């Protein structure tokens, strides 16, 4: 079984909107406004780090957050949308 090392799909861009002070996913003909730490999670999806590595990094950054349960589920939903490969 190979380890999934998520990365944004080729047509997807992650940008920070300074005016709204929020992260956005720019898709063909669509913009998704990200909430909370979703942008921080997606910035770690570089195609090199596997999901457990991303979870470990976020657990260091946010020690009181339930990242072990929430991050894999979030990445799975984003992958199902076709925004991650």
C-alpha atoms as one frame of an Amber mdcrd trajectory, in Angstrom:
protein
   0.000   0.000   0.000   1.468   3.359  -1.015   1.392   6.380   1.233  -0.676
   9.238  -0.098   1.329  12.459  -0.384  -1.400  14.969  -1.255  -0.834  17.953
  -3.519  -3.197  20.469  -5.040  -4.639  19.376  -8.363  -2.989  21.080 -11.371
  -5.903  23.478 -11.973  -6.178  24.514  -8.287  -4.317  27.404  -6.672  -4.176
  28.379  -3.000  -4.079  32.145  -2.425  -4.435  34.454   0.555  -6.866  37.334
   0.065  -5.373  40.225   2.024  -8.520  42.324   1.773 -10.679  39.646   3.418
  -7.754  38.184   5.399  -8.737  34.672   4.380  -7.392  31.843   2.256  -9.007
  30.950  -1.045  -8.866  27.998  -3.400  -8.963  29.254  -6.964 -10.535  26.721
  -9.297 -11.566  27.004 -12.920 -14.647  29.250 -12.855 -14.990  28.963  -9.062
 -13.525  30.355  -5.843 -13.769  28.490  -2.536 -13.379  30.543   0.646 -11.508
  28.469   3.221 -12.361  28.689   6.897 -10.261  28.311  10.005  -6.939  26.557
   9.521  -7.879  24.913   6.199  -5.322  27.041   4.340  -2.576  26.040   6.771
  -3.440  22.383   6.196  -3.451  22.720   2.416  -0.126  24.596   2.402   1.462
  21.418   3.760   0.081  19.388   0.842   3.218  19.636  -1.284   3.231  16.168
  -2.836   6.205  15.200  -0.662   4.669  14.941   2.807   2.401  11.983   3.506
  -0.790  12.472   5.509   0.790  11.234   8.793   3.601  13.766   8.309   1.066
  16.565   7.767  -0.841  15.501  10.874   2.382  15.424  12.931   3.372  18.924
  11.767  -0.060  20.329  12.570  -0.099  18.606  15.967   3.068  20.548  16.808
   1.549  23.831  15.629  -1.858  23.288  17.241  -1.249  21.019  20.262  -4.791
  21.331  21.629  -6.582  20.672  18.335  -7.898  17.219  17.344  -5.804  17.139
  14.156  -5.343  13.351  14.113  -9.073  12.880  13.573  -9.986  15.992  11.614
  -7.147  16.469   9.134  -7.350  13.076   7.350 -11.132  13.467   7.057 -10.748
  17.013   5.694  -8.127  15.921   3.155 -10.367  13.040   2.097 -13.251  15.444
   1.432 -11.019  17.804  -0.549  -9.672  14.845  -2.536 -13.223  13.653  -3.276
 -13.956  17.114  -4.720 -10.999  16.605  -7.074  -9.026  19.493  -5.604  -6.183
  17.271  -4.359  -4.300  14.564  -6.195
